[in-house]
Amino acid sequence: MARPLVVMNADTVADIEIPTNLPSDMGMDYVPLATMLATGELEKADQFTRDALIVLAGSKDAGRSFVYFTEVKRIPKTDLATIERLWTKFSKGKFGYSVQKRKYRQAKGDFEAFCRKVGWTTKDGEVERKKRWFGASEFTYDTAKAPEGHLPLTSALRGTSLLKELLNHPVFDDDEWMNEP
């Protein structure tokens, strides 16, 4: 089942079907995420995704606003599959953890090369650095301008283990996550 949404901006008016059958083993409501992605509110969708992972991994119950890499295995396959389907559907396959997993493999597991592939780095003169997330974000929240795999963002402030665990989550062991409920 889906509910229609009319999206209007300066360039287009479009009817977009927002799916409402969005399974969750944890009782999460993913309609807001679907709506944000469908209407191009990618920065809000990105934050929703991070917040959802914090809840799904049990970090929020532990009083933390971040996920330890060891908690990723607690994220239900059903929920991560729902999040992934929404990101890939509304980006037409450009964004999502499965896209990032493919890019990470193409980079042969080299995190720095991966960051360059997905546009998470920038140059200050001759010096390459990671883009800034806090304050004025330097990331691209425009589907047309962002590189493939750019979103959703995953913090590497505590190292790269969190991203690696997300990309290796059992939901991505096969393509079942792609099946609509």
JSON list of C-alpha atoms in Angstrom, two decimals:
[
{"chain": "A", "resi": 1, "resn": "MET", "atom": "CA", "xyz": [0.00, 0.00, 0.00]},
{"chain": "A", "resi": 2, "resn": "ALA", "atom": "CA", "xyz": [1.22, 3.51, -0.77]},
{"chain": "A", "resi": 3, "resn": "ARG", "atom": "CA", "xyz": [-0.11, 6.95, -0.23]},
{"chain": "A", "resi": 4, "resn": "PRO", "atom": "CA", "xyz": [0.12, 9.56, -2.98]},
{"chain": "A", "resi": 5, "resn": "LEU", "atom": "CA", "xyz": [2.15, 12.68, -2.42]},
{"chain": "A", "resi": 6, "resn": "VAL", "atom": "CA", "xyz": [2.23, 15.64, -4.77]},
{"chain": "A", "resi": 7, "resn": "VAL", "atom": "CA", "xyz": [5.66, 17.24, -4.84]},
{"chain": "A", "resi": 8, "resn": "MET", "atom": "CA", "xyz": [5.96, 20.74, -6.24]},
{"chain": "A", "resi": 9, "resn": "ASN", "atom": "CA", "xyz": [9.05, 22.85, -6.70]},
{"chain": "A", "resi": 10, "resn": "ALA", "atom": "CA", "xyz": [10.10, 25.54, -9.14]},
{"chain": "A", "resi": 11, "resn": "ASP", "atom": "CA", "xyz": [10.88, 23.02, -11.87]},
{"chain": "A", "resi": 12, "resn": "THR", "atom": "CA", "xyz": [8.41, 20.18, -11.52]},
{"chain": "A", "resi": 13, "resn": "VAL", "atom": "CA", "xyz": [5.16, 18.92, -10.15]},
{"chain": "A", "resi": 14, "resn": "ALA", "atom": "CA", "xyz": [5.15, 15.19, -9.62]},
{"chain": "A", "resi": 15, "resn": "ASP", "atom": "CA", "xyz": [2.95, 12.58, -8.02]},
{"chain": "A", "resi": 16, "resn": "ILE", "atom": "CA", "xyz": [5.08, 10.31, -5.90]},
{"chain": "A", "resi": 17, "resn": "GLU", "atom": "CA", "xyz": [3.83, 7.19, -4.22]},
{"chain": "A", "resi": 18, "resn": "ILE", "atom": "CA", "xyz": [5.06, 6.98, -0.64]},
{"chain": "A", "resi": 19, "resn": "PRO", "atom": "CA", "xyz": [5.15, 3.36, 0.46]},
{"chain": "A", "resi": 20, "resn": "THR", "atom": "CA", "xyz": [3.42, 2.67, 3.76]},
{"chain": "A", "resi": 21, "resn": "ASN", "atom": "CA", "xyz": [4.21, -1.04, 4.09]},
{"chain": "A", "resi": 22, "resn": "LEU", "atom": "CA", "xyz": [7.61, -0.45, 5.67]},
{"chain": "A", "resi": 23, "resn": "PRO", "atom": "CA", "xyz": [8.41, -3.38, 7.97]},
{"chain": "A", "resi": 24, "resn": "SER", "atom": "CA", "xyz": [10.23, -2.95, 11.26]},
{"chain": "A", "resi": 25, "resn": "ASP", "atom": "CA", "xyz": [11.01, -5.52, 13.92]},
{"chain": "A", "resi": 26, "resn": "MET", "atom": "CA", "xyz": [11.45, -2.64, 16.39]},
{"chain": "A", "resi": 27, "resn": "GLY", "atom": "CA", "xyz": [8.25, -0.69, 15.69]},
{"chain": "A", "resi": 28, "resn": "MET", "atom": "CA", "xyz": [10.03, 2.11, 13.82]},
{"chain": "A", "resi": 29, "resn": "ASP", "atom": "CA", "xyz": [7.92, 4.31, 11.56]},
{"chain": "A", "resi": 30, "resn": "TYR", "atom": "CA", "xyz": [9.76, 4.71, 8.26]},
{"chain": "A", "resi": 31, "resn": "VAL", "atom": "CA", "xyz": [7.09, 6.80, 6.49]},
{"chain": "A", "resi": 32, "resn": "PRO", "atom": "CA", "xyz": [8.92, 10.01, 7.49]},
{"chain": "A", "resi": 33, "resn": "LEU", "atom": "CA", "xyz": [12.14, 8.67, 5.94]},
{"chain": "A", "resi": 34, "resn": "ALA", "atom": "CA", "xyz": [10.31, 7.67, 2.77]},
{"chain": "A", "resi": 35, "resn": "THR", "atom": "CA", "xyz": [8.72, 11.12, 2.58]},
{"chain": "A", "resi": 36, "resn": "MET", "atom": "CA", "xyz": [12.03, 12.92, 3.12]},
{"chain": "A", "resi": 37, "resn": "LEU", "atom": "CA", "xyz": [13.74, 10.85, 0.44]},
{"chain": "A", "resi": 38, "resn": "ALA", "atom": "CA", "xyz": [10.85, 11.22, -1.99]},
{"chain": "A", "resi": 39, "resn": "THR", "atom": "CA", "xyz": [10.82, 15.00, -1.59]},
{"chain": "A", "resi": 40, "resn": "GLY", "atom": "CA", "xyz": [14.59, 15.38, -1.84]},
{"chain": "A", "resi": 41, "resn": "GLU", "atom": "CA", "xyz": [15.14, 16.33, 1.80]},
{"chain": "A", "resi": 42, "resn": "LEU", "atom": "CA", "xyz": [18.35, 14.31, 1.83]},
{"chain": "A", "resi": 43, "resn": "GLU", "atom": "CA", "xyz": [20.02, 16.04, 4.76]},
{"chain": "A", "resi": 44, "resn": "LYS", "atom": "CA", "xyz": [16.98, 15.33, 6.96]},
{"chain": "A", "resi": 45, "resn": "ALA", "atom": "CA", "xyz": [16.79, 11.76, 5.62]},
{"chain": "A", "resi": 46, "resn": "ASP", "atom": "CA", "xyz": [20.46, 11.28, 6.40]},
{"chain": "A", "resi": 47, "resn": "GLN", "atom": "CA", "xyz": [19.96, 12.45, 9.99]},
{"chain": "A", "resi": 48, "resn": "PHE", "atom": "CA", "xyz": [16.83, 10.29, 10.35]},
{"chain": "A", "resi": 49, "resn": "THR", "atom": "CA", "xyz": [18.86, 7.29, 9.22]},
{"chain": "A", "resi": 50, "resn": "ARG", "atom": "CA", "xyz": [21.61, 7.95, 11.78]},
{"chain": "A", "resi": 51, "resn": "ASP", "atom": "CA", "xyz": [19.03, 8.46, 14.52]},
{"chain": "A", "resi": 52, "resn": "ALA", "atom": "CA", "xyz": [17.25, 5.25, 13.53]},
{"chain": "A", "resi": 53, "resn": "LEU", "atom": "CA", "xyz": [20.49, 3.25, 13.68]},
{"chain": "A", "resi": 54, "resn": "ILE", "atom": "CA", "xyz": [21.12, 4.60, 17.20]},
{"chain": "A", "resi": 55, "resn": "VAL", "atom": "CA", "xyz": [17.71, 3.33, 18.31]},
{"chain": "A", "resi": 56, "resn": "LEU", "atom": "CA", "xyz": [17.91, 0.04, 16.42]},
{"chain": "A", "resi": 57, "resn": "ALA", "atom": "CA", "xyz": [21.36, -0.82, 17.79]},
{"chain": "A", "resi": 58, "resn": "GLY", "atom": "CA", "xyz": [20.26, -0.14, 21.37]},
{"chain": "A", "resi": 59, "resn": "SER", "atom": "CA", "xyz": [22.64, 2.78, 21.80]},
{"chain": "A", "resi": 60, "resn": "LYS", "atom": "CA", "xyz": [19.87, 5.21, 22.72]},
{"chain": "A", "resi": 61, "resn": "ASP", "atom": "CA", "xyz": [18.72, 2.90, 25.53]},
{"chain": "A", "resi": 62, "resn": "ALA", "atom": "CA", "xyz": [22.33, 2.87, 26.72]},
{"chain": "A", "resi": 63, "resn": "GLY", "atom": "CA", "xyz": [22.25, 6.68, 26.89]},
{"chain": "A", "resi": 64, "resn": "ARG", "atom": "CA", "xyz": [24.49, 7.26, 23.86]},
{"chain": "A", "resi": 65, "resn": "SER", "atom": "CA", "xyz": [23.93, 9.25, 20.71]},
{"chain": "A", "resi": 66, "resn": "PHE", "atom": "CA", "xyz": [26.22, 7.07, 18.61]},
{"chain": "A", "resi": 67, "resn": "VAL", "atom": "CA", "xyz": [26.55, 3.41, 17.64]},
{"chain": "A", "resi": 68, "resn": "TYR", "atom": "CA", "xyz": [29.53, 1.27, 18.65]},
{"chain": "A", "resi": 69, "resn": "PHE", "atom": "CA", "xyz": [30.66, -0.99, 15.84]},
{"chain": "A", "resi": 70, "resn": "THR", "atom": "CA", "xyz": [30.01, -4.00, 18.09]},
{"chain": "A", "resi": 71, "resn": "GLU", "atom": "CA", "xyz": [26.32, -3.05, 18.25]},
{"chain": "A", "resi": 72, "resn": "VAL", "atom": "CA", "xyz": [25.69, -3.20, 14.50]},
{"chain": "A", "resi": 73, "resn": "LYS", "atom": "CA", "xyz": [24.86, -6.92, 14.73]},
{"chain": "A", "resi": 74, "resn": "ARG", "atom": "CA", "xyz": [21.87, -5.96, 16.93]},
{"chain": "A", "resi": 75, "resn": "ILE", "atom": "CA", "xyz": [20.26, -4.01, 14.09]},
{"chain": "A", "resi": 76, "resn": "PRO", "atom": "CA", "xyz": [17.45, -6.20, 12.77]},
{"chain": "A", "resi": 77, "resn": "LYS", "atom": "CA", "xyz": [17.81, -7.30, 9.16]},
{"chain": "A", "resi": 78, "resn": "THR", "atom": "CA", "xyz": [14.19, -6.29, 8.54]},
{"chain": "A", "resi": 79, "resn": "ASP", "atom": "CA", "xyz": [14.84, -2.70, 9.58]},
{"chain": "A", "resi": 80, "resn": "LEU", "atom": "CA", "xyz": [18.14, -2.27, 7.74]},
{"chain": "A", "resi": 81, "resn": "ALA", "atom": "CA", "xyz": [16.51, -3.79, 4.63]},
{"chain": "A", "resi": 82, "resn": "THR", "atom": "CA", "xyz": [13.65, -1.26, 4.86]},
{"chain": "A", "resi": 83, "resn": "ILE", "atom": "CA", "xyz": [16.08, 1.65, 5.23]},
{"chain": "A", "resi": 84, "resn": "GLU", "atom": "CA", "xyz": [18.16, 0.34, 2.32]},
{"chain": "A", "resi": 85, "resn": "ARG", "atom": "CA", "xyz": [15.18, -0.16, 0.00]},
{"chain": "A", "resi": 86, "resn": "LEU", "atom": "CA", "xyz": [14.08, 3.43, 0.63]},
{"chain": "A", "resi": 87, "resn": "TRP", "atom": "CA", "xyz": [17.50, 4.93, -0.02]},
{"chain": "A", "resi": 88, "resn": "THR", "atom": "CA", "xyz": [18.05, 2.93, -3.21]},
{"chain": "A", "resi": 89, "resn": "LYS", "atom": "CA", "xyz": [14.49, 3.41, -4.47]},
{"chain": "A", "resi": 90, "resn": "PHE", "atom": "CA", "xyz": [14.30, 7.17, -4.11]},
{"chain": "A", "resi": 91, "resn": "SER", "atom": "CA", "xyz": [17.88, 7.76, -5.32]},
{"chain": "A", "resi": 92, "resn": "LYS", "atom": "CA", "xyz": [17.35, 5.43, -8.28]},
{"chain": "A", "resi": 93, "resn": "GLY", "atom": "CA", "xyz": [20.19, 3.23, -7.06]},
{"chain": "A", "resi": 94, "resn": "LYS", "atom": "CA", "xyz": [22.66, 6.05, -6.42]},
{"chain": "A", "resi": 95, "resn": "PHE", "atom": "CA", "xyz": [22.67, 5.98, -2.60]},
{"chain": "A", "resi": 96, "resn": "GLY", "atom": "CA", "xyz": [22.52, 3.37, 0.15]},
{"chain": "A", "resi": 97, "resn": "TYR", "atom": "CA", "xyz": [24.75, 1.06, 2.12]},
{"chain": "A", "resi": 98, "resn": "SER", "atom": "CA", "xyz": [24.67, -1.56, -0.65]},
{"chain": "A", "resi": 99, "resn": "VAL", "atom": "CA", "xyz": [26.02, 1.05, -3.07]},
{"chain": "A", "resi": 100, "resn": "GLN", "atom": "CA", "xyz": [28.70, 1.98, -0.54]},
{"chain": "A", "resi": 101, "resn": "LYS", "atom": "CA", "xyz": [29.57, -1.70, -0.10]},
{"chain": "A", "resi": 102, "resn": "ARG", "atom": "CA", "xyz": [30.13, -1.98, -3.86]},
{"chain": "A", "resi": 103, "resn": "LYS", "atom": "CA", "xyz": [32.31, 1.16, -3.82]},
{"chain": "A", "resi": 104, "resn": "TYR", "atom": "CA", "xyz": [34.27, -0.17, -0.84]},
{"chain": "A", "resi": 105, "resn": "ARG", "atom": "CA", "xyz": [34.94, -3.40, -2.72]},
{"chain": "A", "resi": 106, "resn": "GLN", "atom": "CA", "xyz": [36.01, -1.41, -5.79]},
{"chain": "A", "resi": 107, "resn": "ALA", "atom": "CA", "xyz": [38.46, 0.43, -3.52]},
{"chain": "A", "resi": 108, "resn": "LYS", "atom": "CA", "xyz": [39.76, -3.01, -2.43]},
{"chain": "A", "resi": 109, "resn": "GLY", "atom": "CA", "xyz": [38.99, -2.22, 1.21]},
{"chain": "A", "resi": 110, "resn": "ASP", "atom": "CA", "xyz": [41.13, 0.92, 1.22]},
{"chain": "A", "resi": 111, "resn": "PHE", "atom": "CA", "xyz": [39.15, 3.42, 3.32]},
{"chain": "A", "resi": 112, "resn": "GLU", "atom": "CA", "xyz": [40.94, 6.46, 1.90]},
{"chain": "A", "resi": 113, "resn": "ALA", "atom": "CA", "xyz": [40.27, 5.35, -1.69]},
{"chain": "A", "resi": 114, "resn": "PHE", "atom": "CA", "xyz": [36.65, 4.63, -0.75]},
{"chain": "A", "resi": 115, "resn": "CYS", "atom": "CA", "xyz": [36.25, 8.13, 0.70]},
{"chain": "A", "resi": 116, "resn": "ARG", "atom": "CA", "xyz": [37.54, 9.63, -2.54]},
{"chain": "A", "resi": 117, "resn": "LYS", "atom": "CA", "xyz": [35.15, 7.44, -4.60]},
{"chain": "A", "resi": 118, "resn": "VAL", "atom": "CA", "xyz": [32.07, 8.54, -2.63]},
{"chain": "A", "resi": 119, "resn": "GLY", "atom": "CA", "xyz": [33.06, 12.20, -2.34]},
{"chain": "A", "resi": 120, "resn": "TRP", "atom": "CA", "xyz": [33.84, 12.29, 1.37]},
{"chain": "A", "resi": 121, "resn": "THR", "atom": "CA", "xyz": [37.13, 14.14, 0.84]},
{"chain": "A", "resi": 122, "resn": "THR", "atom": "CA", "xyz": [38.06, 17.59, -0.34]},
{"chain": "A", "resi": 123, "resn": "LYS", "atom": "CA", "xyz": [41.26, 19.53, -0.93]},
{"chain": "A", "resi": 124, "resn": "ASP", "atom": "CA", "xyz": [42.56, 22.55, 0.91]},
{"chain": "A", "resi": 125, "resn": "GLY", "atom": "CA", "xyz": [45.19, 23.65, -1.57]},
{"chain": "A", "resi": 126, "resn": "GLU", "atom": "CA", "xyz": [47.42, 20.60, -1.95]},
{"chain": "A", "resi": 127, "resn": "VAL", "atom": "CA", "xyz": [46.21, 18.89, 1.21]},
{"chain": "A", "resi": 128, "resn": "GLU", "atom": "CA", "xyz": [43.45, 16.29, 0.94]},
{"chain": "A", "resi": 129, "resn": "ARG", "atom": "CA", "xyz": [41.20, 15.98, 3.99]},
{"chain": "A", "resi": 130, "resn": "LYS", "atom": "CA", "xyz": [37.86, 14.49, 5.01]},
{"chain": "A", "resi": 131, "resn": "LYS", "atom": "CA", "xyz": [34.88, 16.78, 4.54]},
{"chain": "A", "resi": 132, "resn": "ARG", "atom": "CA", "xyz": [33.52, 18.47, 7.64]},
{"chain": "A", "resi": 133, "resn": "TRP", "atom": "CA", "xyz": [30.29, 17.14, 9.03]},
{"chain": "A", "resi": 134, "resn": "PHE", "atom": "CA", "xyz": [29.69, 19.39, 12.00]},
{"chain": "A", "resi": 135, "resn": "GLY", "atom": "CA", "xyz": [28.98, 23.10, 11.79]},
{"chain": "A", "resi": 136, "resn": "ALA", "atom": "CA", "xyz": [28.47, 23.96, 8.15]},
{"chain": "A", "resi": 137, "resn": "SER", "atom": "CA", "xyz": [28.42, 20.55, 6.45]},
{"chain": "A", "resi": 138, "resn": "GLU", "atom": "CA", "xyz": [30.57, 20.16, 3.38]},
{"chain": "A", "resi": 139, "resn": "PHE", "atom": "CA", "xyz": [28.69, 17.12, 2.15]},
{"chain": "A", "resi": 140, "resn": "THR", "atom": "CA", "xyz": [26.42, 17.16, -0.89]},
{"chain": "A", "resi": 141, "resn": "TYR", "atom": "CA", "xyz": [22.70, 16.71, -0.35]},
{"chain": "A", "resi": 142, "resn": "ASP", "atom": "CA", "xyz": [21.71, 17.01, -3.99]},
{"chain": "A", "resi": 143, "resn": "THR", "atom": "CA", "xyz": [21.06, 13.78, -5.87]},
{"chain": "A", "resi": 144, "resn": "ALA", "atom": "CA", "xyz": [22.19, 15.28, -9.17]},
{"chain": "A", "resi": 145, "resn": "LYS", "atom": "CA", "xyz": [25.50, 16.60, -7.79]},
{"chain": "A", "resi": 146, "resn": "ALA", "atom": "CA", "xyz": [26.52, 13.99, -5.22]},
{"chain": "A", "resi": 147, "resn": "PRO", "atom": "CA", "xyz": [28.71, 11.07, -6.31]},
{"chain": "A", "resi": 148, "resn": "GLU", "atom": "CA", "xyz": [27.35, 7.55, -6.26]},
{"chain": "A", "resi": 149, "resn": "GLY", "atom": "CA", "xyz": [27.46, 6.16, -2.72]},
{"chain": "A", "resi": 150, "resn": "HIS", "atom": "CA", "xyz": [27.78, 9.60, -1.07]},
{"chain": "A", "resi": 151, "resn": "LEU", "atom": "CA", "xyz": [24.81, 9.01, 1.24]},
{"chain": "A", "resi": 152, "resn": "PRO", "atom": "CA", "xyz": [23.90, 8.00, 3.87]},
{"chain": "A", "resi": 153, "resn": "LEU", "atom": "CA", "xyz": [26.85, 9.31, 5.86]},
{"chain": "A", "resi": 154, "resn": "THR", "atom": "CA", "xyz": [28.47, 7.24, 8.58]},
{"chain": "A", "resi": 155, "resn": "SER", "atom": "CA", "xyz": [30.75, 8.86, 11.13]},
{"chain": "A", "resi": 156, "resn": "ALA", "atom": "CA", "xyz": [34.33, 7.65, 11.17]},
{"chain": "A", "resi": 157, "resn": "LEU", "atom": "CA", "xyz": [35.27, 9.81, 14.17]},
{"chain": "A", "resi": 158, "resn": "ARG", "atom": "CA", "xyz": [35.80, 6.67, 16.24]},
{"chain": "A", "resi": 159, "resn": "GLY", "atom": "CA", "xyz": [37.51, 4.85, 13.37]},
{"chain": "A", "resi": 160, "resn": "THR", "atom": "CA", "xyz": [36.29, 2.98, 10.32]},
{"chain": "A", "resi": 161, "resn": "SER", "atom": "CA", "xyz": [34.94, -0.07, 12.16]},
{"chain": "A", "resi": 162, "resn": "LEU", "atom": "CA", "xyz": [31.34, 1.20, 12.28]},
{"chain": "A", "resi": 163, "resn": "LEU", "atom": "CA", "xyz": [31.12, 1.65, 8.52]},
{"chain": "A", "resi": 164, "resn": "LYS", "atom": "CA", "xyz": [32.80, -1.70, 7.88]},
{"chain": "A", "resi": 165, "resn": "GLU", "atom": "CA", "xyz": [30.34, -3.45, 10.19]},
{"chain": "A", "resi": 166, "resn": "LEU", "atom": "CA", "xyz": [27.35, -1.77, 8.51]},
{"chain": "A", "resi": 167, "resn": "LEU", "atom": "CA", "xyz": [28.60, -2.80, 5.07]},
{"chain": "A", "resi": 168, "resn": "ASN", "atom": "CA", "xyz": [29.15, -6.35, 6.33]},
{"chain": "A", "resi": 169, "resn": "HIS", "atom": "CA", "xyz": [25.78, -6.63, 8.07]},
{"chain": "A", "resi": 170, "resn": "PRO", "atom": "CA", "xyz": [24.13, -10.00, 7.33]},
{"chain": "A", "resi": 171, "resn": "VAL", "atom": "CA", "xyz": [21.28, -8.25, 5.48]},
{"chain": "A", "resi": 172, "resn": "PHE", "atom": "CA", "xyz": [23.73, -7.66, 2.62]},
{"chain": "A", "resi": 173, "resn": "ASP", "atom": "CA", "xyz": [24.87, -11.29, 2.41]},
{"chain": "A", "resi": 174, "resn": "ASP", "atom": "CA", "xyz": [22.38, -11.77, -0.41]},
{"chain": "A", "resi": 175, "resn": "ASP", "atom": "CA", "xyz": [19.89, -9.67, -2.37]},
{"chain": "A", "resi": 176, "resn": "GLU", "atom": "CA", "xyz": [16.80, -10.55, -0.31]},
{"chain": "A", "resi": 177, "resn": "TRP", "atom": "CA", "xyz": [16.76, -7.02, 1.13]},
{"chain": "A", "resi": 178, "resn": "MET", "atom": "CA", "xyz": [15.68, -5.81, -2.32]},
{"chain": "A", "resi": 179, "resn": "ASN", "atom": "CA", "xyz": [12.40, -7.74, -2.17]},
{"chain": "A", "resi": 180, "resn": "GLU", "atom": "CA", "xyz": [9.47, -5.48, -1.46]},
{"chain": "A", "resi": 181, "resn": "PRO", "atom": "CA", "xyz": [7.32, -6.67, 1.46]}
]
